[in-house]
């Protein structure tokens, strides 16, 4: 080989290495804010028992917990609003500005929850402030997932969009692990009385402490070429009309997102409550299992995203929904027949693997079929509708179903129903399927 050829090959290798480094730097910068969004959402679910006593004392443990979980779910009701309003802003003004705005709103909501005095100290104002904080968080989260997913899709090489986009969900799993480990450390270091007094606030304070750092690194986000190359950026009114003309596409996307949102909040946010309150396991055991779930998903999501690049999205989507519909209720029946740490760990990891398979293909699937000029608002609206109606209320729905039926395995039936609904949407989708 000649010297010139060697130099040329070396230059190409260096250029390729530089591109890979730049791509992974962009993934890290964008996904970091998504990490905070999910961290803040998760710690609220993990500490639902403590929050219920601090802000929703009713004299009934069930009623207080249900009010807390409903407040957790109420944040998701704001997601469609955030998807429409903030999503239109992102499609109009750019991915970079939108990602900075959503991080700011999430910071406001998190700070409100971290510092609010208890019901015993300020009365009814306490739960109202907590609810307001959750609503602000929901407004931000309504477009955060869509904004990050669209950004990663638009910077990805054509043959690696599944792998790149999957890091949106993977960053959430990193947040699940971090939140669970922080919770495990705090709960094992402090007495139950101290935990109820102020210990549950520690993870929220940690979330607040991360905000300046995340603002600093997210400021380095560069606008995507797809957005910059568009000749026109529609006004908000135009975007709303375009969404109206593509309403069927958005609705089917929402129905397909039901499984991924229900499974996610089942195996992450609800696991600590289900393990401790229903199966009577120790809180440390439940949080450790949640951390294991997060690690499993963090590893599997990019793998499944990359696999969808090779075999296509639909085989993974159909296979995961069929398996989920058949498996989840019998799995939960097996678990409650002999509750144990090992049993809950096995059940949660199996459900996590099904979730990762589906989500690894679904997120990129939805970004590919939404038109580019309304991609952020269309994706965000579809995803947030599913989360608001089904996924976000999964902890509260499961709690209510167990109370109403006396069947501790009934959350498995809820997950199976979600899988069947998404499978039906996938099979009869028409336009969405033809475009994929």
CSV table of C-alpha atoms in Angstrom, one decimal:
chain,number,residue,atom,x,y,z
A,1,UNK,CA,0.0,0.0,0.0
A,2,UNK,CA,1.4,3.4,-0.9
A,3,UNK,CA,2.1,6.2,1.6
A,4,UNK,CA,-0.7,8.3,0.1
A,5,UNK,CA,-3.2,5.5,0.3
A,6,UNK,CA,-2.2,4.9,3.9
A,7,UNK,CA,-2.6,8.5,4.8
A,8,UNK,CA,-6.0,8.6,3.0
A,9,UNK,CA,-7.2,5.6,4.9
A,10,UNK,CA,-6.0,7.0,8.1
A,11,UNK,CA,-7.7,10.3,7.4
A,12,UNK,CA,-11.0,8.5,6.7
A,13,UNK,CA,-10.7,6.5,9.9
A,14,UNK,CA,-10.0,9.7,11.9
A,15,UNK,CA,-13.0,11.3,10.2
A,16,UNK,CA,-15.2,8.4,11.0
A,17,UNK,CA,-14.0,8.3,14.6
A,18,UNK,CA,-14.7,12.1,14.9
A,19,UNK,CA,-18.3,11.6,13.5
A,20,UNK,CA,-18.9,8.8,16.0
A,21,UNK,CA,-17.6,10.9,18.9
A,22,UNK,CA,-19.8,13.9,17.8
A,23,UNK,CA,-22.9,11.7,17.5
A,24,UNK,CA,-22.5,10.2,20.9
A,25,UNK,CA,-21.8,13.6,22.4
A,26,UNK,CA,-25.1,14.8,20.9
A,27,UNK,CA,-26.9,11.8,22.3
A,28,UNK,CA,-25.5,12.4,25.8
A,29,UNK,CA,-26.3,16.2,25.7
A,30,UNK,CA,-29.8,15.7,24.6
A,31,UNK,CA,-30.6,12.7,26.7
A,32,UNK,CA,-29.3,14.3,29.9
A,33,UNK,CA,-32.4,16.5,30.3
A,34,UNK,CA,-34.6,13.5,29.6
A,35,UNK,CA,-32.8,11.8,32.4
A,36,UNK,CA,-33.8,14.5,34.8
A,37,UNK,CA,-37.4,14.5,33.6
A,38,UNK,CA,-37.7,10.8,34.4
A,39,UNK,CA,-35.7,10.9,37.6
A,40,UNK,CA,-38.2,13.5,39.0
A,41,UNK,CA,-41.2,11.5,37.9
A,42,UNK,CA,-39.8,8.3,39.3
A,43,UNK,CA,-39.0,9.5,42.8
A,44,UNK,CA,-42.5,10.8,43.2
A,45,UNK,CA,-43.8,7.3,42.5
A,46,UNK,CA,-41.1,5.6,44.7
A,47,UNK,CA,-42.0,7.7,47.7
A,48,UNK,CA,-45.8,7.7,47.3
A,49,UNK,CA,-46.3,6.2,50.7
A,50,UNK,CA,-44.3,8.9,52.5
A,51,UNK,CA,-45.8,11.7,50.3
A,52,UNK,CA,-49.3,10.4,51.1
A,53,UNK,CA,-48.8,10.8,54.8
A,54,UNK,CA,-47.1,14.2,54.4
A,55,UNK,CA,-49.6,15.9,52.1
A,56,UNK,CA,-52.8,13.7,51.9
A,57,UNK,CA,-53.7,12.6,55.4
A,58,UNK,CA,-57.2,11.2,55.4
A,59,UNK,CA,-57.3,8.7,58.2
A,60,UNK,CA,-57.4,5.9,55.7
A,61,UNK,CA,-54.1,4.5,54.4
A,62,UNK,CA,-55.7,3.3,51.2
A,63,UNK,CA,-57.4,6.7,50.5
A,64,UNK,CA,-54.2,8.6,51.2
A,65,UNK,CA,-52.2,6.4,48.9
A,66,UNK,CA,-54.8,6.6,46.2
A,67,UNK,CA,-54.9,10.4,46.3
A,68,UNK,CA,-51.1,10.5,46.1
A,69,UNK,CA,-51.1,8.1,43.1
A,70,UNK,CA,-53.9,10.2,41.4
A,71,UNK,CA,-51.7,13.3,41.9
A,72,UNK,CA,-48.9,11.3,40.3
A,73,UNK,CA,-51.2,10.6,37.4
A,74,UNK,CA,-52.5,14.1,37.2
A,75,UNK,CA,-49.2,15.3,35.9
A,76,UNK,CA,-49.9,13.2,32.8
A,77,UNK,CA,-53.1,15.0,32.1
A,78,UNK,CA,-51.0,18.1,31.3
A,79,UNK,CA,-48.9,16.1,28.8
A,80,UNK,CA,-51.3,16.5,25.8
A,81,UNK,CA,-51.4,20.3,26.5
A,82,UNK,CA,-47.6,20.4,26.6
A,83,UNK,CA,-47.5,18.3,23.5
A,84,UNK,CA,-49.7,20.7,21.6
A,85,UNK,CA,-48.4,24.0,22.9
A,86,UNK,CA,-44.8,23.3,23.4
A,87,UNK,CA,-44.6,20.8,20.5
A,88,UNK,CA,-45.9,23.5,18.2
A,89,UNK,CA,-43.2,25.8,19.6
A,90,UNK,CA,-40.5,23.3,18.9
A,91,UNK,CA,-41.6,22.7,15.3
A,92,UNK,CA,-41.8,26.4,14.8
A,93,UNK,CA,-38.7,27.7,16.6
A,94,UNK,CA,-36.4,24.7,16.6
A,95,UNK,CA,-35.4,21.6,18.5
A,96,UNK,CA,-32.7,23.4,20.5
A,97,UNK,CA,-34.8,26.1,22.0
A,98,UNK,CA,-37.6,23.7,22.8
A,99,UNK,CA,-35.3,21.4,24.7
A,100,UNK,CA,-34.0,24.3,26.8
A,101,UNK,CA,-37.6,25.4,27.6
A,102,UNK,CA,-38.8,22.0,28.7
A,103,UNK,CA,-35.8,21.6,31.0
A,104,UNK,CA,-36.6,24.9,32.7
A,105,UNK,CA,-40.2,24.0,33.3
A,106,UNK,CA,-39.2,20.6,34.8
A,107,UNK,CA,-36.9,22.5,37.1
A,108,UNK,CA,-39.7,24.7,38.4
A,109,UNK,CA,-42.0,21.7,39.1
A,110,UNK,CA,-39.3,19.7,40.9
A,111,UNK,CA,-38.3,22.6,43.1
A,112,UNK,CA,-41.9,23.1,44.2
A,113,UNK,CA,-42.2,19.5,45.3
A,114,UNK,CA,-38.8,19.6,47.1
A,115,UNK,CA,-39.5,22.6,49.3
A,116,UNK,CA,-43.3,22.6,50.0
A,117,UNK,CA,-44.2,22.3,53.7
A,118,UNK,CA,-46.4,19.5,54.8
A,119,UNK,CA,-50.2,19.5,55.3
A,120,UNK,CA,-49.7,19.7,59.1
A,121,UNK,CA,-47.7,22.9,58.6
A,122,UNK,CA,-49.7,24.9,56.0
A,123,UNK,CA,-52.9,22.9,55.6
A,124,UNK,CA,-54.7,22.6,52.2
A,125,UNK,CA,-52.2,24.7,50.4
A,126,UNK,CA,-49.6,21.9,50.7
A,127,UNK,CA,-51.4,19.3,48.5
A,128,UNK,CA,-52.4,22.1,46.1
A,129,UNK,CA,-48.8,23.1,45.6
A,130,UNK,CA,-47.8,19.5,45.1
A,131,UNK,CA,-50.5,19.1,42.5
A,132,UNK,CA,-49.4,22.3,40.8
A,133,UNK,CA,-45.8,21.1,40.7
A,134,UNK,CA,-46.9,17.9,39.1
A,135,UNK,CA,-48.9,19.7,36.5
A,136,UNK,CA,-45.9,21.9,35.6
A,137,UNK,CA,-43.7,18.7,35.3
A,138,UNK,CA,-46.4,17.2,33.1
A,139,UNK,CA,-46.5,20.2,30.8
A,140,UNK,CA,-42.7,19.9,30.3
A,141,UNK,CA,-42.8,16.1,29.9
A,142,UNK,CA,-45.5,16.3,27.3
A,143,UNK,CA,-42.9,17.4,24.7
A,144,UNK,CA,-39.7,16.2,26.3
A,145,UNK,CA,-40.0,12.6,25.1
A,146,UNK,CA,-41.1,13.7,21.7
A,147,UNK,CA,-38.5,16.5,21.4
A,148,UNK,CA,-35.6,14.2,22.3
A,149,UNK,CA,-36.9,11.3,20.1
A,150,UNK,CA,-37.3,13.6,17.1
A,151,UNK,CA,-33.9,15.2,17.6
A,152,UNK,CA,-32.1,11.8,17.8
A,153,UNK,CA,-34.0,10.5,14.8
A,154,UNK,CA,-33.0,13.6,12.7
A,155,UNK,CA,-29.3,13.4,13.6
A,156,UNK,CA,-29.0,9.6,13.1
A,157,UNK,CA,-27.5,8.0,9.9
A,158,UNK,CA,-30.3,6.4,7.8
A,159,UNK,CA,-29.3,2.9,8.7
A,160,UNK,CA,-29.0,3.5,12.5
A,161,UNK,CA,-32.1,5.5,13.4
A,162,UNK,CA,-33.5,2.7,15.6
A,163,UNK,CA,-30.3,2.5,17.6
A,164,UNK,CA,-29.9,6.3,18.0
A,165,UNK,CA,-33.6,6.9,18.9
A,166,UNK,CA,-33.6,4.1,21.5
A,167,UNK,CA,-31.3,6.2,23.7
A,168,UNK,CA,-34.2,8.4,24.5
A,169,UNK,CA,-35.7,5.5,26.4
A,170,UNK,CA,-32.4,4.3,27.6
A,171,UNK,CA,-31.7,7.6,29.3
A,172,UNK,CA,-35.0,7.2,31.2
A,173,UNK,CA,-33.8,3.8,32.4
A,174,UNK,CA,-30.6,5.3,33.7
A,175,UNK,CA,-32.8,7.7,35.7
A,176,UNK,CA,-34.8,4.7,37.0
A,177,UNK,CA,-31.6,3.0,38.2
A,178,UNK,CA,-30.2,6.2,39.7
A,179,UNK,CA,-33.5,7.1,41.5
A,180,UNK,CA,-33.8,3.5,42.8
A,181,UNK,CA,-30.2,3.4,44.1
A,182,UNK,CA,-30.6,6.8,45.8
A,183,UNK,CA,-33.8,5.6,47.3
A,184,UNK,CA,-32.1,2.4,48.5
A,185,UNK,CA,-29.3,4.3,50.1
A,186,UNK,CA,-31.6,6.8,51.8
A,187,UNK,CA,-34.1,4.2,53.1
A,188,UNK,CA,-31.3,2.0,54.5
A,189,UNK,CA,-29.4,4.9,56.1
A,190,UNK,CA,-32.3,6.6,57.8
A,191,UNK,CA,-34.9,5.4,60.3
A,192,UNK,CA,-38.6,5.1,59.2
A,193,UNK,CA,-39.4,8.1,61.4
A,194,UNK,CA,-36.7,10.3,59.8
A,195,UNK,CA,-37.7,9.1,56.3
A,196,UNK,CA,-41.3,10.3,57.0
A,197,UNK,CA,-40.1,13.5,58.5
A,198,UNK,CA,-37.6,14.7,55.8
A,199,UNK,CA,-35.7,11.8,54.3
A,200,UNK,CA,-38.1,11.4,51.3
A,201,UNK,CA,-37.2,14.9,50.2
A,202,UNK,CA,-33.5,14.0,49.7
A,203,UNK,CA,-33.9,12.6,46.1
A,204,UNK,CA,-35.9,15.7,45.1
A,205,UNK,CA,-33.1,17.9,46.4
A,206,UNK,CA,-30.6,15.9,44.4
A,207,UNK,CA,-32.7,16.4,41.3
A,208,UNK,CA,-32.7,20.2,42.0
A,209,UNK,CA,-28.9,20.1,42.4
A,210,UNK,CA,-28.5,18.5,39.0
A,211,UNK,CA,-30.4,21.3,37.2
A,212,UNK,CA,-27.6,23.9,36.7
A,213,UNK,CA,-25.3,21.2,35.3
A,214,UNK,CA,-27.9,20.0,32.9
A,215,UNK,CA,-28.7,23.5,31.7
A,216,UNK,CA,-25.0,24.1,31.1
A,217,UNK,CA,-24.5,21.0,28.9
A,218,UNK,CA,-27.8,21.3,27.1
A,219,UNK,CA,-26.9,24.8,26.0
A,220,UNK,CA,-24.4,23.1,23.6
A,221,UNK,CA,-27.2,21.3,21.7
A,222,UNK,CA,-26.9,22.1,18.0
A,223,UNK,CA,-29.9,22.5,15.8
A,224,UNK,CA,-30.6,19.5,13.4
A,225,UNK,CA,-29.9,19.8,9.7
A,226,UNK,CA,-33.4,18.5,9.0
A,227,UNK,CA,-34.9,21.6,10.7
A,228,UNK,CA,-32.4,24.1,9.3
A,229,UNK,CA,-32.9,22.8,5.7
A,230,UNK,CA,-36.6,23.3,5.8
A,231,UNK,CA,-37.6,26.3,3.7
A,232,UNK,CA,-40.6,27.2,5.8
A,233,UNK,CA,-41.4,26.8,9.5
A,234,UNK,CA,-45.2,26.8,9.9
A,235,UNK,CA,-47.0,29.1,12.3
A,236,UNK,CA,-48.7,27.5,15.3
A,237,UNK,CA,-52.1,27.8,13.7
A,238,UNK,CA,-50.8,26.0,10.6
A,239,UNK,CA,-49.4,23.3,12.8
A,240,UNK,CA,-52.7,22.8,14.5
A,241,UNK,CA,-54.5,22.5,11.2
A,242,UNK,CA,-51.9,20.0,10.0
A,243,UNK,CA,-52.3,17.9,13.1
A,244,UNK,CA,-56.1,18.0,12.5
A,245,UNK,CA,-55.7,16.7,9.0
A,246,UNK,CA,-53.4,13.9,10.3
A,247,UNK,CA,-55.6,13.1,13.3
A,248,UNK,CA,-56.1,9.4,12.4
A,249,UNK,CA,-52.3,9.0,12.3
A,250,UNK,CA,-51.9,10.6,15.7
A,251,UNK,CA,-54.8,8.5,17.2
A,252,UNK,CA,-53.3,5.2,16.0
A,253,UNK,CA,-49.9,6.2,17.3
A,254,UNK,CA,-51.5,6.9,20.7
A,255,UNK,CA,-53.1,3.5,20.8
A,256,UNK,CA,-49.9,1.8,19.8
A,257,UNK,CA,-48.2,3.7,22.7
A,258,UNK,CA,-50.6,2.3,25.2
A,259,UNK,CA,-48.5,-0.8,25.8
A,260,UNK,CA,-45.2,0.9,26.1
A,261,UNK,CA,-46.5,3.5,28.6
A,262,UNK,CA,-48.5,1.0,30.8
A,263,UNK,CA,-45.6,-1.5,30.9
A,264,UNK,CA,-43.1,1.2,31.7
A,265,UNK,CA,-44.9,2.6,34.7
A,266,UNK,CA,-45.9,-0.9,35.8
A,267,UNK,CA,-42.3,-2.2,36.0
A,268,UNK,CA,-40.7,1.1,37.3
A,269,UNK,CA,-43.0,3.5,39.2
A,270,UNK,CA,-45.4,0.9,40.6
A,271,UNK,CA,-42.9,-1.8,41.6
A,272,UNK,CA,-41.8,-0.3,44.9
A,273,UNK,CA,-45.4,0.2,46.0
A,274,UNK,CA,-46.6,-3.2,44.7
A,275,UNK,CA,-43.7,-5.0,46.3
A,276,UNK,CA,-44.0,-3.4,49.8
A,277,UNK,CA,-47.8,-2.8,50.1
A,278,UNK,CA,-49.2,-5.8,48.2
A,279,UNK,CA,-46.5,-8.5,48.4
A,280,UNK,CA,-45.3,-7.3,51.8
A,281,UNK,CA,-41.6,-7.3,50.8
A,282,UNK,CA,-39.2,-4.8,52.4
A,283,UNK,CA,-38.9,-1.4,50.7
A,284,UNK,CA,-35.2,-2.0,50.1
A,285,UNK,CA,-35.9,-5.2,48.2
A,286,UNK,CA,-38.5,-3.5,46.0
A,287,UNK,CA,-36.1,-0.6,45.2
A,288,UNK,CA,-33.3,-3.0,44.4
A,289,UNK,CA,-35.5,-4.9,42.0
A,290,UNK,CA,-36.5,-1.6,40.4
A,291,UNK,CA,-32.8,-0.8,39.9
A,292,UNK,CA,-32.3,-4.3,38.2
A,293,UNK,CA,-35.3,-3.5,35.9
A,294,UNK,CA,-33.7,-0.2,34.9
A,295,UNK,CA,-30.3,-1.9,34.2
A,296,UNK,CA,-32.0,-4.6,32.1
A,297,UNK,CA,-33.9,-2.0,30.1
A,298,UNK,CA,-30.8,0.2,29.7
A,299,UNK,CA,-29.0,-2.6,28.1
A,300,UNK,CA,-31.8,-4.1,26.0
A,301,UNK,CA,-33.3,-0.9,24.6
A,302,UNK,CA,-30.3,0.0,22.3
A,303,UNK,CA,-30.0,-3.6,21.4
A,304,UNK,CA,-33.6,-3.9,20.3
A,305,UNK,CA,-33.4,-0.5,18.5
A,306,UNK,CA,-30.4,-1.8,16.6
A,307,UNK,CA,-32.2,-5.1,15.9
A,308,UNK,CA,-35.1,-3.1,14.5
A,309,UNK,CA,-32.7,-1.5,12.0
A,310,UNK,CA,-31.8,-4.9,10.7
A,311,UNK,CA,-35.1,-6.9,10.8
A,312,UNK,CA,-37.6,-4.1,10.7
A,313,UNK,CA,-39.9,-2.6,13.3
A,314,UNK,CA,-43.1,-4.6,12.8
A,315,UNK,CA,-41.8,-8.1,13.6
A,316,UNK,CA,-40.6,-6.8,17.0
A,317,UNK,CA,-43.8,-4.9,17.7
A,318,UNK,CA,-46.1,-7.8,16.8
A,319,UNK,CA,-44.0,-10.3,18.6
A,320,UNK,CA,-43.8,-8.3,21.8
A,321,UNK,CA,-47.5,-7.5,22.0
A,322,UNK,CA,-48.5,-11.1,21.4
A,323,UNK,CA,-46.1,-12.3,24.1
A,324,UNK,CA,-47.3,-9.6,26.6
A,325,UNK,CA,-50.9,-10.4,26.1
A,326,UNK,CA,-50.4,-14.1,26.7
A,327,UNK,CA,-47.8,-13.9,29.5
A,328,UNK,CA,-48.5,-11.1,31.9
A,329,UNK,CA,-51.6,-12.3,33.9
A,330,UNK,CA,-50.4,-15.9,34.4
A,331,UNK,CA,-47.0,-14.6,35.4
A,332,UNK,CA,-48.6,-12.4,38.0
A,333,UNK,CA,-50.7,-15.3,39.3
A,334,UNK,CA,-47.6,-17.3,39.7
A,335,UNK,CA,-46.0,-14.5,41.6
A,336,UNK,CA,-48.8,-13.9,44.1
A,337,UNK,CA,-49.2,-17.6,44.8
A,338,UNK,CA,-45.8,-17.5,46.6
A,339,UNK,CA,-44.6,-13.9,47.0
A,340,UNK,CA,-40.9,-13.6,47.3
A,341,UNK,CA,-37.9,-11.4,46.4
A,342,UNK,CA,-36.8,-13.9,43.7
A,343,UNK,CA,-40.3,-14.2,42.3
A,344,UNK,CA,-40.8,-10.5,42.0
A,345,UNK,CA,-37.4,-10.1,40.4
A,346,UNK,CA,-38.1,-12.8,37.9
A,347,UNK,CA,-41.5,-11.4,37.0
A,348,UNK,CA,-40.3,-7.8,36.6
A,349,UNK,CA,-37.3,-8.7,34.5
A,350,UNK,CA,-39.4,-10.8,32.1
A,351,UNK,CA,-41.9,-7.9,31.7
A,352,UNK,CA,-39.0,-5.5,31.3
A,353,UNK,CA,-37.6,-7.6,28.5
A,354,UNK,CA,-40.9,-7.5,26.7
A,355,UNK,CA,-41.2,-3.8,27.2
A,356,UNK,CA,-37.7,-3.2,25.9
A,357,UNK,CA,-38.4,-5.2,22.8
A,358,UNK,CA,-41.5,-3.3,22.0
A,359,UNK,CA,-40.2,0.2,22.9
A,360,UNK,CA,-36.9,-0.3,21.1
A,361,UNK,CA,-38.9,-0.5,17.8
A,362,UNK,CA,-41.9,1.6,18.6
A,363,UNK,CA,-40.2,5.0,19.4
A,364,UNK,CA,-38.3,5.1,16.1
A,365,UNK,CA,-41.4,3.7,14.2
A,366,UNK,CA,-43.5,6.6,15.3
A,367,UNK,CA,-40.9,9.2,14.5
A,368,UNK,CA,-40.6,7.8,11.0
A,369,UNK,CA,-44.2,8.1,10.0
A,370,UNK,CA,-45.0,11.5,11.4
A,371,UNK,CA,-44.4,14.3,8.7
A,372,UNK,CA,-41.3,16.2,9.4
A,373,UNK,CA,-42.9,19.7,9.7
A,374,UNK,CA,-45.2,18.5,12.5
A,375,UNK,CA,-43.0,15.7,13.8
A,376,UNK,CA,-42.5,16.9,17.3
A,377,UNK,CA,-46.0,18.0,18.1
A,378,UNK,CA,-47.5,14.9,16.3
A,379,UNK,CA,-45.2,12.4,18.2
A,380,UNK,CA,-45.6,14.2,21.5
A,381,UNK,CA,-49.4,14.3,21.2
A,382,UNK,CA,-49.7,10.6,20.4
A,383,UNK,CA,-47.4,9.6,23.2
A,384,UNK,CA,-48.8,11.9,25.8
A,385,UNK,CA,-52.4,10.9,25.1
A,386,UNK,CA,-51.5,7.3,25.8
A,387,UNK,CA,-49.6,8.3,28.9
A,388,UNK,CA,-52.4,10.6,30.2
A,389,UNK,CA,-55.2,8.1,29.7
A,390,UNK,CA,-53.5,4.8,30.4
A,391,UNK,CA,-49.8,4.7,31.4
A,392,UNK,CA,-49.5,7.5,34.0
A,393,UNK,CA,-52.5,6.3,36.0
A,394,UNK,CA,-51.3,2.7,36.0
A,395,UNK,CA,-50.2,2.8,39.6
A,396,UNK,CA,-53.5,4.3,40.7
A,397,UNK,CA,-55.5,1.9,38.5
A,398,UNK,CA,-53.7,-1.2,39.7
A,399,UNK,CA,-54.2,-0.1,43.3
A,400,UNK,CA,-57.9,0.5,42.8
A,401,UNK,CA,-58.3,-2.8,40.9
A,402,UNK,CA,-56.7,-4.8,43.6
A,403,UNK,CA,-58.9,-3.1,46.2
A,404,UNK,CA,-62.1,-3.7,44.2
A,405,UNK,CA,-61.4,-7.3,43.1
A,406,UNK,CA,-59.2,-8.7,45.9
A,407,UNK,CA,-57.0,-10.2,43.1
A,408,UNK,CA,-53.4,-9.3,43.7
A,409,UNK,CA,-52.5,-10.4,40.2
A,410,UNK,CA,-55.0,-8.1,38.5
A,411,UNK,CA,-52.2,-5.7,37.4
A,412,UNK,CA,-51.2,-8.5,35.0
A,413,UNK,CA,-54.6,-8.4,33.4
A,414,UNK,CA,-54.3,-4.6,33.0
A,415,UNK,CA,-51.0,-5.0,31.2
A,416,UNK,CA,-52.4,-7.7,29.0
A,417,UNK,CA,-55.3,-5.5,28.0
A,418,UNK,CA,-52.9,-2.7,27.1
A,419,UNK,CA,-50.9,-5.1,24.9
A,420,UNK,CA,-54.0,-6.3,23.1
A,421,UNK,CA,-55.1,-2.7,22.4
A,422,UNK,CA,-51.7,-1.8,20.9
A,423,UNK,CA,-51.6,-5.0,18.9
A,424,UNK,CA,-55.1,-4.2,17.5
A,425,UNK,CA,-54.0,-0.7,16.5
A,426,UNK,CA,-50.9,-2.1,14.9
A,427,UNK,CA,-52.8,-4.7,12.8
A,428,UNK,CA,-55.6,-2.5,11.6
A,429,UNK,CA,-53.7,0.7,11.3
A,430,UNK,CA,-54.1,1.3,7.6
A,431,UNK,CA,-52.2,4.5,6.9
A,432,UNK,CA,-49.6,4.2,9.6
A,433,UNK,CA,-48.7,0.6,8.6
A,434,UNK,CA,-48.5,1.4,4.9
A,435,UNK,CA,-46.1,4.3,5.5
A,436,UNK,CA,-43.8,2.3,7.8
